[in-house]
């Protein structure tokens, strides 16, 4: 482990995972600068949605952090997908030890909403990732890149095999009884345009590690739940965002919100989909561990699974229903996905580095009372249902070529 205090650039540091990560790293003594184009706030305005928790403008957040701790976080308003020259100039000036890359459009339903959202998600996510890699290479910096990927790139095959940390050994029968062995990236099986961009990110990382020997850690993260961390609790102005709308609200947050406002818990299909989860407090701890443990190898991306438990959607709804008395409503599944699947995931690296996860059983009660119930009156009920659908993309009535 490398205990040296580092100069860290947090790209996408105004977002749900980025903001508490920036605070945690600053609290640990690292020097932190946030880069963000505030597009997530703009998308909320466009959708007519809002964070359930009242989040402050970025300048108020940063001033409140200074007041609460005496520590300073820098901020640069840059679109890293569109403003390459400004971004490269910042990297040249700061020469960061580490860049953490959160700056992508991260909602699968939003990425499937329509043609402009599909194109935006691809252009933004691939543009942001490639600009970062190209700039670090062009400046010849020895910066460690930490990227937030997703467990969703693996897809949800249901054959009981434990999903490894990124790589798979394959044995290929050749001629004359030869068996060839290869280590390959675990084949991706994306379920949305968003997940497709995360799959494409992996190839960009693989190329730049092999060709330019960049040091890269790709964290395949589970669905993040919870709102507050030790640092965001220090002052109400530091509060983290809580998305509950049909596009950006992740499943558990939607259930908590629905129970707080007396809406039935909307389970898509049978609720037999198993997913991987992690609490936001554990996310920030994992990020600190990733920053302190850069990969030794330069020509191979270090891939870790950043998740702590798996649950079916049905089981999650049951937990929230038991805790709050809310009824469960099974609704038609808007996604094109298996109705039921199992999921076994290896997360041995973070556990071996000392992560002690917060379980749902421990954190659910606080989340229900301190967040969902406290801010229930800010809920816009019409934003709760998911109106983006995958299932009408089956292309009935194809138009013949002329
Ligand atoms: P978020 O939307 O809350 O935060 C992303 C931030 O990046 C926003 O503040 C946004 O304004 C900024 N951003 C986007 N494009 C940008 C650009 N071109 N230039 C500058 N800033 C830009 O999302 P999040 O939930 O914090 O997720 C962060 C990362 O973690 C994403 O890459 C996401 O795929 C990954 N992830 C999140 C979850 C989850 O459950 N939230 C799960 C797995 C992986």
Short mmCIF file of C-alpha atoms in Angstrom, two decimals, residues 64-381:
data_model
loop_
_atom_site.label_atom_id
_atom_site.label_comp_id
_atom_site.label_asym_id
_atom_site.label_seq_id
_atom_site.Cartn_x
_atom_site.Cartn_y
_atom_site.Cartn_z
CA UNK A 64 -19.23 24.41 3.45
CA UNK A 65 -16.50 21.75 3.35
CA UNK A 66 -13.87 24.41 4.04
CA UNK A 67 -15.95 25.78 6.93
CA UNK A 68 -16.53 22.33 8.43
CA UNK A 69 -12.97 21.00 8.13
CA UNK A 70 -10.58 23.82 7.15
CA UNK A 71 -9.75 21.80 4.01
CA UNK A 72 -9.83 23.14 0.46
CA UNK A 73 -11.19 21.37 -2.62
CA UNK A 74 -10.61 22.93 -6.07
CA UNK A 75 -13.28 23.04 -8.78
CA UNK A 76 -13.03 23.39 -12.57
CA UNK A 77 -16.13 23.60 -14.78
CA UNK A 78 -15.02 21.61 -17.85
CA UNK A 79 -16.85 19.23 -20.20
CA UNK A 80 -14.20 16.53 -20.56
CA UNK A 81 -15.91 15.02 -23.62
CA UNK A 82 -16.18 18.31 -25.53
CA UNK A 83 -13.45 20.61 -24.18
CA UNK A 84 -10.30 18.59 -24.82
CA UNK A 85 -7.86 21.52 -24.86
CA UNK A 86 -9.04 22.95 -21.54
CA UNK A 87 -8.96 19.50 -19.96
CA UNK A 88 -5.45 18.76 -21.26
CA UNK A 89 -4.24 22.16 -20.02
CA UNK A 90 -5.60 21.39 -16.53
CA UNK A 91 -3.89 18.00 -16.48
CA UNK A 92 -0.64 19.63 -17.65
CA UNK A 93 -0.87 22.21 -14.85
CA UNK A 94 -1.83 19.79 -12.04
CA UNK A 95 0.13 16.66 -13.08
CA UNK A 96 -2.11 14.56 -10.80
CA UNK A 97 -0.92 11.32 -9.20
CA UNK A 98 -4.42 9.93 -9.74
CA UNK A 99 -7.45 10.77 -11.86
CA UNK A 100 -10.73 9.18 -10.78
CA UNK A 101 -13.12 9.09 -13.72
CA UNK A 102 -16.83 9.21 -12.77
CA UNK A 103 -17.85 11.53 -15.63
CA UNK A 104 -20.32 9.49 -17.65
CA UNK A 105 -24.06 9.41 -18.28
CA UNK A 106 -24.86 6.55 -15.95
CA UNK A 107 -28.57 5.68 -16.21
CA UNK A 108 -29.53 2.66 -18.31
CA UNK A 109 -33.20 3.75 -18.69
CA UNK A 110 -32.14 7.28 -19.74
CA UNK A 111 -29.78 5.80 -22.35
CA UNK A 112 -32.73 3.86 -23.85
CA UNK A 113 -35.21 6.76 -23.85
CA UNK A 114 -34.80 7.84 -27.47
CA UNK A 115 -32.35 8.58 -30.23
CA UNK A 116 -30.92 11.77 -28.74
CA UNK A 117 -30.31 10.10 -25.35
CA UNK A 118 -28.65 7.10 -27.03
CA UNK A 119 -26.35 9.35 -29.06
CA UNK A 120 -25.60 11.61 -26.10
CA UNK A 121 -24.69 8.63 -23.90
CA UNK A 122 -22.30 7.17 -26.48
CA UNK A 123 -20.72 10.52 -27.45
CA UNK A 124 -20.35 11.69 -23.86
CA UNK A 125 -19.11 8.47 -22.28
CA UNK A 126 -16.72 7.36 -25.00
CA UNK A 127 -15.56 10.94 -25.63
CA UNK A 128 -14.83 11.52 -21.92
CA UNK A 129 -12.94 8.25 -21.47
CA UNK A 130 -10.89 8.59 -24.64
CA UNK A 131 -10.02 12.25 -24.02
CA UNK A 132 -8.68 11.33 -20.59
CA UNK A 133 -6.55 8.47 -21.94
CA UNK A 134 -5.30 10.49 -24.90
CA UNK A 135 -4.40 13.51 -22.76
CA UNK A 136 -2.46 11.49 -20.15
CA UNK A 137 -0.57 9.80 -23.00
CA UNK A 138 0.05 13.01 -24.92
CA UNK A 139 1.44 14.73 -21.81
CA UNK A 140 3.51 11.65 -20.97
CA UNK A 141 2.22 11.70 -17.39
CA UNK A 142 2.64 8.77 -14.99
CA UNK A 143 -0.88 9.32 -13.65
CA UNK A 144 -2.87 6.36 -12.29
CA UNK A 145 -6.38 6.32 -13.79
CA UNK A 146 -9.19 4.86 -11.67
CA UNK A 147 -12.42 4.32 -13.60
CA UNK A 148 -15.89 3.45 -12.39
CA UNK A 149 -17.20 0.62 -14.50
CA UNK A 150 -20.23 -1.49 -13.73
CA UNK A 151 -21.08 -5.08 -12.85
CA UNK A 152 -23.67 -4.75 -15.63
CA UNK A 153 -21.02 -5.27 -18.35
CA UNK A 154 -20.84 -8.93 -17.40
CA UNK A 155 -24.51 -9.47 -18.23
CA UNK A 156 -26.62 -11.85 -16.19
CA UNK A 157 -26.02 -15.40 -17.44
CA UNK A 158 -27.52 -17.91 -15.10
CA UNK A 159 -25.22 -20.91 -15.11
CA UNK A 160 -23.96 -20.62 -11.53
CA UNK A 161 -20.40 -19.64 -12.48
CA UNK A 162 -18.73 -17.12 -10.15
CA UNK A 163 -17.93 -13.91 -12.06
CA UNK A 164 -14.18 -13.36 -11.75
CA UNK A 165 -12.44 -9.99 -11.43
CA UNK A 166 -12.38 -9.00 -15.08
CA UNK A 167 -10.43 -11.79 -16.73
CA UNK A 168 -11.21 -15.31 -17.81
CA UNK A 169 -8.83 -18.16 -18.64
CA UNK A 170 -10.08 -19.93 -21.74
CA UNK A 171 -8.89 -23.20 -23.25
CA UNK A 172 -9.33 -23.50 -27.01
CA UNK A 173 -9.05 -26.85 -28.77
CA UNK A 174 -6.72 -26.62 -31.82
CA UNK A 175 -5.65 -29.12 -34.47
CA UNK A 176 -3.72 -32.26 -33.48
CA UNK A 177 -5.00 -32.44 -29.93
CA UNK A 178 -3.38 -29.12 -29.01
CA UNK A 179 -5.09 -27.01 -26.36
CA UNK A 180 -4.38 -23.27 -26.48
CA UNK A 181 -4.73 -21.21 -23.34
CA UNK A 182 -5.58 -17.51 -23.35
CA UNK A 183 -6.50 -14.98 -20.70
CA UNK A 184 -9.21 -12.71 -22.10
CA UNK A 185 -11.42 -9.92 -20.82
CA UNK A 186 -14.58 -11.54 -19.46
CA UNK A 187 -16.87 -11.33 -22.51
CA UNK A 188 -19.27 -8.44 -22.13
CA UNK A 189 -23.00 -8.84 -22.51
CA UNK A 190 -24.43 -5.31 -22.18
CA UNK A 191 -28.14 -4.86 -21.58
CA UNK A 192 -28.51 -1.17 -22.54
CA UNK A 193 -26.72 1.55 -24.53
CA UNK A 194 -25.27 2.77 -21.23
CA UNK A 195 -23.84 -0.67 -20.44
CA UNK A 196 -22.59 -0.88 -24.03
CA UNK A 197 -20.49 2.28 -23.47
CA UNK A 198 -19.03 0.74 -20.32
CA UNK A 199 -18.13 -2.35 -22.34
CA UNK A 200 -16.45 -0.14 -24.95
CA UNK A 201 -14.54 1.69 -22.19
CA UNK A 202 -12.90 -1.63 -21.33
CA UNK A 203 -11.41 -1.95 -24.83
CA UNK A 204 -10.10 1.64 -24.68
CA UNK A 205 -8.39 0.85 -21.37
CA UNK A 206 -6.96 -2.42 -22.67
CA UNK A 207 -5.45 -0.65 -25.69
CA UNK A 208 -3.88 2.25 -23.76
CA UNK A 209 -2.46 -0.10 -21.10
CA UNK A 210 -0.92 -2.33 -23.77
CA UNK A 211 0.23 0.41 -26.15
CA UNK A 212 1.18 3.29 -23.84
CA UNK A 213 1.70 1.45 -20.55
CA UNK A 214 -0.78 3.60 -18.64
CA UNK A 215 -1.58 2.44 -15.11
CA UNK A 216 -5.33 1.83 -14.99
CA UNK A 217 -7.71 0.40 -12.39
CA UNK A 218 -11.24 -0.38 -13.61
CA UNK A 219 -13.75 -0.90 -10.81
CA UNK A 220 -16.78 -2.93 -11.80
CA UNK A 221 -19.22 -1.48 -9.33
CA UNK A 222 -22.55 -2.92 -8.18
CA UNK A 223 -25.69 -0.81 -7.72
CA UNK A 224 -24.95 1.85 -5.13
CA UNK A 225 -27.51 2.45 -2.39
CA UNK A 226 -27.65 4.78 0.58
CA UNK A 227 -27.11 8.52 0.60
CA UNK A 228 -24.85 9.79 3.31
CA UNK A 229 -21.27 9.10 4.30
CA UNK A 230 -19.32 10.12 7.41
CA UNK A 231 -18.21 13.29 5.60
CA UNK A 232 -21.51 14.33 3.97
CA UNK A 233 -23.17 14.09 7.40
CA UNK A 234 -20.92 16.83 8.81
CA UNK A 235 -23.16 19.65 7.52
CA UNK A 236 -26.55 19.69 5.76
CA UNK A 237 -24.98 21.72 2.93
CA UNK A 238 -22.72 18.72 2.18
CA UNK A 239 -25.66 16.36 1.72
CA UNK A 240 -25.40 13.86 -1.13
CA UNK A 241 -27.98 13.52 -3.89
CA UNK A 242 -30.73 10.86 -3.77
CA UNK A 243 -32.27 9.94 -7.13
CA UNK A 244 -35.68 8.28 -7.02
CA UNK A 245 -37.11 8.97 -10.48
CA UNK A 246 -37.81 6.22 -13.00
CA UNK A 247 -34.67 6.97 -15.03
CA UNK A 248 -31.94 7.66 -12.45
CA UNK A 249 -33.32 6.17 -9.23
CA UNK A 250 -31.59 2.86 -8.54
CA UNK A 251 -33.89 0.08 -7.39
CA UNK A 252 -33.51 0.25 -3.62
CA UNK A 253 -33.71 4.04 -3.49
CA UNK A 254 -36.92 3.87 -5.54
CA UNK A 255 -38.43 1.38 -3.08
CA UNK A 256 -37.47 3.50 -0.06
CA UNK A 257 -39.00 6.59 -1.64
CA UNK A 258 -42.13 4.79 -2.69
CA UNK A 259 -42.67 3.45 0.83
CA UNK A 260 -42.18 6.92 2.33
CA UNK A 261 -44.86 8.53 0.11
CA UNK A 262 -47.36 5.66 0.31
CA UNK A 263 -46.75 4.44 -3.26
CA UNK A 264 -46.69 0.64 -3.79
CA UNK A 265 -43.20 -0.78 -4.35
CA UNK A 266 -43.07 -1.27 -8.15
CA UNK A 267 -41.30 -4.57 -8.84
CA UNK A 268 -40.51 -5.10 -12.54
CA UNK A 269 -41.87 -8.49 -13.65
CA UNK A 270 -41.47 -11.24 -11.07
CA UNK A 271 -38.59 -9.45 -9.33
CA UNK A 272 -36.42 -12.53 -9.82
CA UNK A 273 -33.49 -10.47 -11.19
CA UNK A 274 -30.46 -10.83 -8.91
CA UNK A 275 -28.20 -7.78 -8.73
CA UNK A 276 -25.01 -6.79 -6.89
CA UNK A 277 -25.12 -3.94 -4.34
CA UNK A 278 -22.78 -1.70 -2.37
CA UNK A 279 -23.42 1.08 0.16
CA UNK A 280 -22.14 4.57 -0.77
CA UNK A 281 -19.94 4.57 2.37
CA UNK A 282 -18.22 1.42 1.08
CA UNK A 283 -17.89 2.97 -2.39
CA UNK A 284 -15.81 5.84 -0.98
CA UNK A 285 -13.68 3.43 1.08
CA UNK A 286 -13.04 1.28 -2.02
CA UNK A 287 -12.02 4.37 -3.98
CA UNK A 288 -9.51 5.34 -1.28
CA UNK A 289 -8.11 1.78 -1.33
CA UNK A 290 -7.85 1.92 -5.14
CA UNK A 291 -6.00 5.25 -4.99
CA UNK A 292 -3.56 3.84 -2.40
CA UNK A 293 -2.99 0.58 -4.30
CA UNK A 294 -2.11 1.42 -7.90
CA UNK A 295 -1.46 -1.55 -10.19
CA UNK A 296 2.09 -2.87 -10.35
CA UNK A 297 1.64 -3.97 -13.95
CA UNK A 298 1.67 -1.32 -16.64
CA UNK A 299 0.50 -3.31 -19.60
CA UNK A 300 -2.58 -4.89 -18.04
CA UNK A 301 -5.63 -3.15 -16.60
CA UNK A 302 -6.33 -4.02 -12.94
CA UNK A 303 -10.02 -4.95 -12.74
CA UNK A 304 -11.79 -5.30 -9.39
CA UNK A 305 -15.39 -6.09 -8.57
CA UNK A 306 -16.66 -3.35 -6.26
CA UNK A 307 -19.75 -4.88 -4.66
CA UNK A 308 -20.54 -6.37 -1.29
CA UNK A 309 -23.81 -8.35 -1.49
CA UNK A 310 -26.31 -9.73 -3.99
CA UNK A 311 -30.11 -9.77 -3.69
CA UNK A 312 -33.08 -10.42 -5.92
CA UNK A 313 -35.29 -7.40 -6.58
CA UNK A 314 -38.14 -9.39 -5.01
CA UNK A 315 -36.13 -9.92 -1.82
CA UNK A 316 -35.26 -6.20 -1.64
CA UNK A 317 -38.91 -5.26 -1.99
CA UNK A 318 -39.72 -7.74 0.77
CA UNK A 319 -37.12 -6.17 3.11
CA UNK A 320 -38.51 -2.66 2.54
CA UNK A 321 -42.11 -3.88 2.81
CA UNK A 322 -41.33 -5.59 6.15
CA UNK A 323 -39.57 -2.48 7.48
CA UNK A 324 -42.24 0.00 6.37
CA UNK A 325 -45.52 -1.87 5.77
CA UNK A 326 -45.65 -0.73 2.10
CA UNK A 327 -47.49 -3.02 -0.36
CA UNK A 328 -45.65 -4.56 -3.34
CA UNK A 329 -47.00 -4.16 -6.90
CA UNK A 330 -45.62 -6.29 -9.73
CA UNK A 331 -45.62 -4.20 -12.92
CA UNK A 332 -44.70 -5.10 -16.49
CA UNK A 333 -40.92 -5.13 -16.91
CA UNK A 334 -39.85 -2.29 -19.25
CA UNK A 335 -36.42 -3.89 -19.69
CA UNK A 336 -35.41 -6.57 -22.14
CA UNK A 337 -33.85 -8.95 -19.58
CA UNK A 338 -34.19 -12.42 -18.08
CA UNK A 339 -37.12 -12.62 -15.66
CA UNK A 340 -35.07 -14.64 -13.18
CA UNK A 341 -31.30 -14.99 -12.79
CA UNK A 342 -28.74 -16.02 -10.18
CA UNK A 343 -25.49 -14.10 -9.60
CA UNK A 344 -22.24 -15.13 -7.93
CA UNK A 345 -19.43 -12.57 -7.88
CA UNK A 346 -15.84 -12.61 -6.65
CA UNK A 347 -14.92 -9.49 -4.62
CA UNK A 348 -11.86 -11.00 -2.99
CA UNK A 349 -9.46 -8.11 -3.70
CA UNK A 350 -11.29 -5.42 -1.71
CA UNK A 351 -12.04 -7.85 1.11
CA UNK A 352 -8.34 -8.81 1.22
CA UNK A 353 -7.47 -5.08 1.36
CA UNK A 354 -9.54 -4.80 4.55
CA UNK A 355 -12.99 -3.62 3.40
CA UNK A 356 -15.62 -4.40 6.03
CA UNK A 357 -18.93 -3.96 4.23
CA UNK A 358 -22.08 -2.29 5.53
CA UNK A 359 -24.96 -4.70 4.94
CA UNK A 360 -28.47 -3.82 3.89
CA UNK A 361 -29.73 -5.20 7.16
CA UNK A 362 -27.57 -2.61 9.02
CA UNK A 363 -28.19 0.45 6.86
CA UNK A 364 -31.79 0.17 5.72
CA UNK A 365 -33.41 1.65 8.81
CA UNK A 366 -31.29 4.83 8.80
CA UNK A 367 -31.94 5.32 5.10
CA UNK A 368 -35.71 4.94 5.58
CA UNK A 369 -35.98 7.38 8.46
CA UNK A 370 -33.23 9.94 7.89
CA UNK A 371 -33.66 10.35 4.16
CA UNK A 372 -36.81 8.92 2.56
CA UNK A 373 -39.21 9.94 5.35
CA UNK A 374 -37.43 13.20 6.22
CA UNK A 375 -37.63 14.53 2.66
CA UNK A 376 -40.82 12.78 1.45
CA UNK A 377 -42.55 16.13 0.87
CA UNK A 378 -40.02 16.98 -1.88
CA UNK A 379 -41.06 13.93 -3.92
CA UNK A 380 -42.58 14.58 -7.38
CA UNK A 381 -44.93 11.60 -7.62
#
